[in-house]
Amino acid sequence: MFNSFGNILKLTTFGESHGIAIGGVIDGFPAGVKVNFDAIQQELDRRKPGQSKIVTQRKEPDTVEFLSGIFEGVTTGASIGFVIKNINQKSKDYNHNTDVYRPSHADYTYDKKYGIRDHRGGGRTSARETANWVVAGALAKQLINHININAFTSSVGDVFMVKPYQDLDFSKIESNIVRCPDEASAEKMITKIHEIRKAGDTIGGTITCVAQNVPVGLGEPIFHKLHAELGKAMLSINAVKGFEFGSGFCGAKMQGSEHNDIFNPDGTTQSNLSGGIQGGISNGMDIYFRVAFKPVATIMQNQATTNSKGEATEIHGKGRHDPCVVPRAVPIVEALTALVLADFWLMNKTRKV
Amino acid sequence: MFNSFGNILKLTTFGESHGIAIGGVIDGFPAGVKVNFDAIQQELDRRKPGQSKIVTQRKEPDTVEFLSGIFEGVTTGASIGFVIKNINQKSKDYNHNTDVYRPSHADYTYDKKYGIRDHRGGGRTSARETANWVVAGALAKQLINHININAFTSSVGDVFMVKPYQDLDFSKIESNIVRCPDEASAEKMITKIHEIRKAGDTIGGTITCVAQNVPVGLGEPIFHKLHAELGKAMLSINAVKGFEFGSGFCGAKMQGSEHNDIFNPDGTTQSNLSGGIQGGISNGMDIYFRVAFKPVATIMQNQATTNSKGEATEIHGKGRHDPCVVPRAVPIVEALTALVLADFWLMNKTRKV
Amino acid sequence: MFNSFGNILKLTTFGESHGIAIGGVIDGFPAGVKVNFDAIQQELDRRKPGQSKIVTQRKEPDTVEFLSGIFEGVTTGASIGFVIKNINQKSKDYNHNTDVYRPSHADYTYDKKYGIRDHRGGGRTSARETANWVVAGALAKQLINHININAFTSSVGDVFMVKPYQDLDFSKIESNIVRCPDEASAEKMITKIHEIRKAGDTIGGTITCVAQNVPVGLGEPIFHKLHAELGKAMLSINAVKGFEFGSGFCGAKMQGSEHNDIFNPDGTTQSNLSGGIQGGISNGMDIYFRVAFKPVATIMQNQATTNSKGEATEIHGKGRHDPCVVPRAVPIVEALTALVLADFWLMNKTRKV
Amino acid sequence: MFNSFGNILKLTTFGESHGIAIGGVIDGFPAGVKVNFDAIQQELDRRKPGQSKIVTQRKEPDTVEFLSGIFEGVTTGASIGFVIKNINQKSKDYNHNTDVYRPSHADYTYDKKYGIRDHRGGGRTSARETANWVVAGALAKQLINHININAFTSSVGDVFMVKPYQDLDFSKIESNIVRCPDEASAEKMITKIHEIRKAGDTIGGTITCVAQNVPVGLGEPIFHKLHAELGKAMLSINAVKGFEFGSGFCGAKMQGSEHNDIFNPDGTTQSNLSGGIQGGISNGMDIYFRVAFKPVATIMQNQATTNSKGEATEIHGKGRHDPCVVPRAVPIVEALTALVLADFWLMNKTRKV
């Protein structure tokens, strides 16, 4: 149960950053979908390290190999197994950390929980795992290709893009390396990340995601509300500290008379503070939400810490790390959104005679 | 799968606000726990309507009746069935809404999804369901009574309590009707709610929850991270729009060098921006998070809306509704937190030989 | 997880034979099904004690009360809660067993597993639980009313009905109290049970079940094969010791050249040793299987046994028990079959685009 | 959900007989188990084709490669991914069947259910999948190595080994190619299979499995009874038509006074018709059960059949097939038994405070 995500469409994953390979099984994917393999690789390329100057300079080709469930390019209804080989793991970068708990990493908790830890690059805790999610999400997108999902960087540190998403051109998300569709904001963000990296530091940020053309009716109350599953998905991503949808935390300051979305006769609403979801079920309006990422814990500075013997020691980041995870997390957010929506889309087929 | 919450400790619920009864089944509760029934009823009383002047004036005794799984006051390991009768449902308050979609309610989405809707008081969408959660959560608290869970109101509209939780005396949470342990803030919040109610309006707010003495090791990555399950739980509560833990959205503005929690030799950390969770696993420090609630959708004002035939019409709130859900939601937040922690506490028994 | 059955259509139950009530939650039942309550009660009446001279003479009305999920006679898609009150529990019949382990009952295993046991009438282990299954199964039958499910008694002790099911008139199942559609065999079975009861003894038997008009395609390999779920369901019934479908154990003696079912051009097969299932998926032919029930463990004779202190003692059955469970188990077999088929019927809606 | 087996210890698999590889993910395996890789390979070798003259002459090395979850030879608590490459698939053996439905195979049902079929060697329906189960089962055995699990061939066609299992020396199971520990019976079985193969035919058989030293308390009623999960597991194996435990179908002919297992003061029982399970929970006595396998459907004889266009045609088995699956199924039965017991052993840790 621990490494599975989803209900009918279920992804089960495995893999450590410095093992032989990572991979997973996609179960419940319907038969009859013609697979666009290029589109999947394209999503992996958006996530992969080394793609630009503001991300980690590790080089990994991240090529996915499908092992089953697809026959002559079409899904068969059988479970889809896949692997991504780990090519460029430099374990030696991490060997010095064998016994030392990196601050704000999961070294300590894994050690205490399991009594053993694969210390090479974070082992199972590495964000390398998210490549698996991108594979599954890219497939899910092809299942629900009537829905448009666009995520983008909405802030880096204190640099915020203030435009509402309605004023953005999503086709520009890929036009810059920080993945912010507003050029002016993008430039400031990129500058910010460069500065931070030079200082051997890291920085947090937020991603906003918008799902459009979502059919009415997705979501399964009481305990599988659409926004609750989206929230859980986002909170599963490494470094995420918060999730809000629609009016979010701002909504907590508002009054009902200003917050309510008044209906048009066709069932659409004049405003959309609800964020496209009512009672845990999509209402046909745009779904939008925002995800907060903390700064990467590995910094190129000296930090005091402790080791497994309880001795005080010092650590200095080595290896090749992202100064800011947000640009590479954009396709991850989209992938998990696609998985959640596709799962609910399948479930919804069973809810009415 | 839709109405179940939890993995090993699993709550499955049923019930509409204006049906005969609500209730549920608590499965996986270990044998041998002596049940304190008074403590359970006490939690229900904290949630029940009519308890003070700033909540709905509906009167429901909300008495839980356990039907199984407890023998001579001790849990037997069998599933625990329970019901709470609906005593005071005034369906006529709602009859005028049969055909009208209340703005920012789930009337429209339920109608579209299921093709049928129990329109009496919101049916399954009613927050009355949360009484079930409080029952299960109160039982879960007794299973993990070494852990202390305290939730409290941290803001109402624009009235924020600014003290850090470390400076609060949790024993004062119940000393005022808004459940804010800081008296000065509490008074302002109560005044705010009174004003709002007089205006026939409603207001949002936030709840902060702190879990202390949580053992190291709770949480099951990759897809059952402790904070992800807490987030999902909170987002399941009616009217919730956002969740953040530890540094939360503020963390997204920070740099790694200021955000990292430096270890003490004993494994505790000097700061706790992580919010007691690393890599999805509790690290023994306090777990704390914040939940945003939108204003209640039913207001005592005229609002334009539409009906199921697509005709424009008007609606004016009737019935007895909360001007602010936050005070009554405090025990709900605690209950779900207890359920999540108890579930992980049980799971953790299986994770190491 | 422990007290739930099914995947999309999921039944979760609770209740002990001598508690206040038993009941359950039916989750995932689609909206829009008009409920025939009489048909449900009729199934309960087929299972209830006291219905004839060859079953236990306990009197329990076994009236089900639906608490949610049905509005104006139609299912709403919300979870369906229900209870059956325990009216006629005579706990005193069982008080003498408080400390004694009844041979071939679950007293000993429950005591050892849970460290506590509700000794009144078997507690959770009582076959009273199966009334819950009949309720859920009767509802499931209404969901898949295009499928015909007929179970009947095919043997009692060494009295076997030898006719193949194709030669039987299923409308005669209810024409006698042992529920065997062949009158001559039925008479012999009834005589057998009368003899056994007079001797203070009990007797085993088998039930055969036939599902007709099952659409092609139900079943979800690899691990949710249709016959595997049917087998698990049947093995969940109290006293069941074996399950076989199609050729069953006889098939293990056969050669491929005689066992293979040759296709007709329309996809039907000339023989049906497969029992309507190929590779775990229904093939449109009749599904048939056979279930073996051991003799009831409680006999009206002296038996040596032991108690919880490890002392040798004696026991003599009291209370009102069935000399043979098979006649009352017929509706239980049908109910679980309906639940399994309905679950797969819903799942199948998601397996192909 | 479809390709997963188990609850806390969960195996999720993928793979077709003629794809690149098969494999799976073992989730919930506790940390801290030192892995004996040779023992795993040994189990695979017992299952692999080409091992003797009475099984298929396909040659596949069936080498498992572990990709994650094991670090320096010890399990880490992370999910364990593994693959087994398909080396020796001769797809051309199967190409003539592209469009033809083989009698008593799953070609027809897969085609109808999914609208597409990987026709190479049965695709997902191939018993090659069971190699995955053997890997997982071999690991599970190492987790519960205090329990002894022995399966053996108890009949081939009408050749039955009549000795009770108590009179057998399990160390002799591997001393002959049919895996029957009674030498005289083994010889007859081997002769039988040789005859059948020469005739181009196939034959069914049964396997008996005995689990010893099982602790009291495994099994989770009401819906996860130990024997129900064992039954489901066995019925998941290709070609299985029946399952019985303890007295099984014979028990259905018996009276309570002869069937009841009388207790000894220490909680053991004088007889064991219960098969080591009471009320779905292990009672500490030997668990034993019997599994019926039909004859392999592919025979080297002409058979009438139909194709996907509904045209009558003929088929003649090609490829390299087993004349009797039973000898190779012995390790499969043991593997699934180990998985079921290990899962319940873990679950049991959570059931009592």
PDB file of N, CA and C in Angstrom, chain D residues 17-18 47-52 55-62 86-91 93-94 102 121 126-130 296 298 300 318-322 325 328:
ATOM      1  N   SER D  17       4.386 -13.166 -21.652  1.00  0.00           N
ATOM      2  CA  SER D  17       5.337 -14.246 -21.907  1.00  0.00           C
ATOM      3  C   SER D  17       6.347 -13.895 -22.992  1.00  0.00           C
ATOM      4  N   HIS D  18       5.933 -13.065 -23.933  1.00  0.00           N
ATOM      5  CA  HIS D  18       6.825 -12.793 -25.052  1.00  0.00           C
ATOM      6  C   HIS D  18       7.209 -11.333 -25.148  1.00  0.00           C
ATOM      7  N   ARG D  47      10.721 -24.014 -10.632  1.00  0.00           N
ATOM      8  CA  ARG D  47       9.580 -23.687 -11.474  1.00  0.00           C
ATOM      9  C   ARG D  47       9.924 -23.646 -12.950  1.00  0.00           C
ATOM     10  N   LYS D  48      11.198 -23.486 -13.270  1.00  0.00           N
ATOM     11  CA  LYS D  48      11.555 -23.118 -14.645  1.00  0.00           C
ATOM     12  C   LYS D  48      11.290 -24.253 -15.641  1.00  0.00           C
ATOM     13  N   PRO D  49      11.021 -23.883 -16.870  1.00  0.00           N
ATOM     14  CA  PRO D  49      10.804 -24.891 -17.910  1.00  0.00           C
ATOM     15  C   PRO D  49      12.110 -25.626 -18.210  1.00  0.00           C
ATOM     16  N   GLY D  50      12.003 -26.762 -18.831  1.00  0.00           N
ATOM     17  CA  GLY D  50      13.182 -27.488 -19.282  1.00  0.00           C
ATOM     18  C   GLY D  50      13.932 -28.206 -18.188  1.00  0.00           C
ATOM     19  N   GLN D  51      13.392 -28.275 -17.018  1.00  0.00           N
ATOM     20  CA  GLN D  51      14.130 -28.857 -15.893  1.00  0.00           C
ATOM     21  C   GLN D  51      14.127 -30.374 -15.891  1.00  0.00           C
ATOM     22  N   SER D  52      13.172 -30.994 -16.613  1.00  0.00           N
ATOM     23  CA  SER D  52      13.117 -32.456 -16.645  1.00  0.00           C
ATOM     24  C   SER D  52      12.372 -32.887 -17.897  1.00  0.00           C
ATOM     25  N   VAL D  55       8.350 -32.035 -18.322  1.00  0.00           N
ATOM     26  CA  VAL D  55       7.829 -30.665 -18.424  1.00  0.00           C
ATOM     27  C   VAL D  55       8.185 -30.104 -19.786  1.00  0.00           C
ATOM     28  N   THR D  56       7.695 -28.918 -20.089  1.00  0.00           N
ATOM     29  CA  THR D  56       7.984 -28.281 -21.366  1.00  0.00           C
ATOM     30  C   THR D  56       9.485 -28.169 -21.577  1.00  0.00           C
ATOM     31  N   GLN D  57       9.908 -28.313 -22.847  1.00  0.00           N
ATOM     32  CA  GLN D  57      11.343 -28.286 -23.153  1.00  0.00           C
ATOM     33  C   GLN D  57      11.832 -26.897 -23.517  1.00  0.00           C
ATOM     34  N   ARG D  58      10.977 -25.885 -23.326  1.00  0.00           N
ATOM     35  CA  ARG D  58      11.482 -24.511 -23.477  1.00  0.00           C
ATOM     36  C   ARG D  58      12.654 -24.328 -22.531  1.00  0.00           C
ATOM     37  N   LYS D  59      13.621 -23.526 -22.953  1.00  0.00           N
ATOM     38  CA  LYS D  59      14.767 -23.244 -22.092  1.00  0.00           C
ATOM     39  C   LYS D  59      14.721 -21.763 -21.716  1.00  0.00           C
ATOM     40  N   GLU D  60      14.519 -21.488 -20.472  1.00  0.00           N
ATOM     41  CA  GLU D  60      14.613 -20.103 -20.002  1.00  0.00           C
ATOM     42  C   GLU D  60      15.407 -20.099 -18.713  1.00  0.00           C
ATOM     43  N   PRO D  61      16.435 -19.272 -18.639  1.00  0.00           N
ATOM     44  CA  PRO D  61      17.250 -19.306 -17.418  1.00  0.00           C
ATOM     45  C   PRO D  61      16.474 -18.740 -16.228  1.00  0.00           C
ATOM     46  N   ASP D  62      15.545 -17.839 -16.459  1.00  0.00           N
ATOM     47  CA  ASP D  62      14.754 -17.261 -15.375  1.00  0.00           C
ATOM     48  C   ASP D  62      15.616 -16.739 -14.238  1.00  0.00           C
ATOM     49  N   ASN D  86      12.844 -12.013 -20.467  1.00  0.00           N
ATOM     50  CA  ASN D  86      12.383 -13.095 -21.331  1.00  0.00           C
ATOM     51  C   ASN D  86      13.456 -13.342 -22.378  1.00  0.00           C
ATOM     52  N   ILE D  87      14.128 -14.484 -22.271  1.00  0.00           N
ATOM     53  CA  ILE D  87      15.269 -14.759 -23.137  1.00  0.00           C
ATOM     54  C   ILE D  87      14.852 -15.546 -24.368  1.00  0.00           C
ATOM     55  N   ASN D  88      14.080 -16.560 -24.142  1.00  0.00           N
ATOM     56  CA  ASN D  88      13.948 -17.593 -25.154  1.00  0.00           C
ATOM     57  C   ASN D  88      12.550 -17.660 -25.781  1.00  0.00           C
ATOM     58  N   GLN D  89      11.935 -16.485 -25.907  1.00  0.00           N
ATOM     59  CA  GLN D  89      10.590 -16.520 -26.479  1.00  0.00           C
ATOM     60  C   GLN D  89      10.660 -16.781 -27.983  1.00  0.00           C
ATOM     61  N   LYS D  90      10.019 -17.829 -28.419  1.00  0.00           N
ATOM     62  CA  LYS D  90       9.930 -18.102 -29.853  1.00  0.00           C
ATOM     63  C   LYS D  90       8.557 -17.703 -30.343  1.00  0.00           C
ATOM     64  N   SER D  91       8.397 -16.445 -30.639  1.00  0.00           N
ATOM     65  CA  SER D  91       7.063 -15.965 -30.995  1.00  0.00           C
ATOM     66  C   SER D  91       6.515 -16.686 -32.209  1.00  0.00           C
ATOM     67  N   ASP D  93       6.400 -19.654 -32.904  1.00  0.00           N
ATOM     68  CA  ASP D  93       5.589 -20.811 -32.542  1.00  0.00           C
ATOM     69  C   ASP D  93       4.117 -20.447 -32.402  1.00  0.00           C
ATOM     70  N   TYR D  94       3.881 -19.192 -32.135  1.00  0.00           N
ATOM     71  CA  TYR D  94       2.517 -18.794 -31.812  1.00  0.00           C
ATOM     72  C   TYR D  94       1.859 -17.990 -32.917  1.00  0.00           C
ATOM     73  N   ARG D 102      -7.912 -20.510 -29.237  1.00  0.00           N
ATOM     74  CA  ARG D 102      -7.569 -21.854 -28.778  1.00  0.00           C
ATOM     75  C   ARG D 102      -8.605 -22.336 -27.771  1.00  0.00           C
ATOM     76  N   GLY D 121       1.945 -16.218 -27.400  1.00  0.00           N
ATOM     77  CA  GLY D 121       2.111 -17.145 -26.277  1.00  0.00           C
ATOM     78  C   GLY D 121       1.175 -16.907 -25.125  1.00  0.00           C
ATOM     79  N   SER D 126      -0.285 -15.954 -19.792  1.00  0.00           N
ATOM     80  CA  SER D 126       0.697 -17.039 -19.702  1.00  0.00           C
ATOM     81  C   SER D 126       1.079 -17.328 -18.261  1.00  0.00           C
ATOM     82  N   ALA D 127       1.331 -18.594 -17.985  1.00  0.00           N
ATOM     83  CA  ALA D 127       1.789 -18.983 -16.648  1.00  0.00           C
ATOM     84  C   ALA D 127       3.205 -18.494 -16.383  1.00  0.00           C
ATOM     85  N   ARG D 128       3.808 -17.875 -17.368  1.00  0.00           N
ATOM     86  CA  ARG D 128       5.122 -17.278 -17.133  1.00  0.00           C
ATOM     87  C   ARG D 128       5.046 -16.286 -15.972  1.00  0.00           C
ATOM     88  N   GLU D 129       3.919 -15.615 -15.829  1.00  0.00           N
ATOM     89  CA  GLU D 129       3.672 -14.687 -14.729  1.00  0.00           C
ATOM     90  C   GLU D 129       4.015 -15.300 -13.376  1.00  0.00           C
ATOM     91  N   THR D 130       3.800 -16.594 -13.259  1.00  0.00           N
ATOM     92  CA  THR D 130       3.992 -17.204 -11.944  1.00  0.00           C
ATOM     93  C   THR D 130       5.453 -17.173 -11.492  1.00  0.00           C
ATOM     94  N   VAL D 296      -3.668 -29.179 -19.082  1.00  0.00           N
ATOM     95  CA  VAL D 296      -3.266 -28.069 -19.951  1.00  0.00           C
ATOM     96  C   VAL D 296      -4.122 -28.067 -21.213  1.00  0.00           C
ATOM     97  N   THR D 298      -3.497 -26.719 -24.229  1.00  0.00           N
ATOM     98  CA  THR D 298      -2.813 -26.897 -25.509  1.00  0.00           C
ATOM     99  C   THR D 298      -2.420 -28.361 -25.687  1.00  0.00           C
ATOM    100  N   MET D 300      -1.364 -31.592 -28.559  1.00  0.00           N
ATOM    101  CA  MET D 300      -0.736 -31.796 -29.865  1.00  0.00           C
ATOM    102  C   MET D 300      -1.657 -32.654 -30.738  1.00  0.00           C
ATOM    103  N   LYS D 318       1.178 -26.251 -31.307  1.00  0.00           N
ATOM    104  CA  LYS D 318       2.609 -26.192 -31.571  1.00  0.00           C
ATOM    105  C   LYS D 318       3.253 -25.603 -30.327  1.00  0.00           C
ATOM    106  N   GLY D 319       4.496 -25.261 -30.444  1.00  0.00           N
ATOM    107  CA  GLY D 319       5.185 -24.714 -29.277  1.00  0.00           C
ATOM    108  C   GLY D 319       5.571 -25.844 -28.346  1.00  0.00           C
ATOM    109  N   ARG D 320       6.133 -25.449 -27.203  1.00  0.00           N
ATOM    110  CA  ARG D 320       6.627 -26.445 -26.255  1.00  0.00           C
ATOM    111  C   ARG D 320       5.840 -26.304 -24.974  1.00  0.00           C
ATOM    112  N   HIS D 321       4.999 -27.254 -24.718  1.00  0.00           N
ATOM    113  CA  HIS D 321       4.052 -27.133 -23.601  1.00  0.00           C
ATOM    114  C   HIS D 321       4.208 -28.264 -22.605  1.00  0.00           C
ATOM    115  N   ASP D 322       3.711 -28.008 -21.404  1.00  0.00           N
ATOM    116  CA  ASP D 322       3.757 -29.027 -20.371  1.00  0.00           C
ATOM    117  C   ASP D 322       2.646 -30.040 -20.596  1.00  0.00           C
ATOM    118  N   VAL D 325       0.876 -29.693 -15.649  1.00  0.00           N
ATOM    119  CA  VAL D 325       1.468 -28.520 -14.991  1.00  0.00           C
ATOM    120  C   VAL D 325       1.885 -28.789 -13.552  1.00  0.00           C
ATOM    121  N   ARG D 328       5.637 -28.525 -11.969  1.00  0.00           N
ATOM    122  CA  ARG D 328       6.185 -27.168 -11.929  1.00  0.00           C
ATOM    123  C   ARG D 328       5.349 -26.237 -11.053  1.00  0.00           C
TER     124      ARG D 328
END
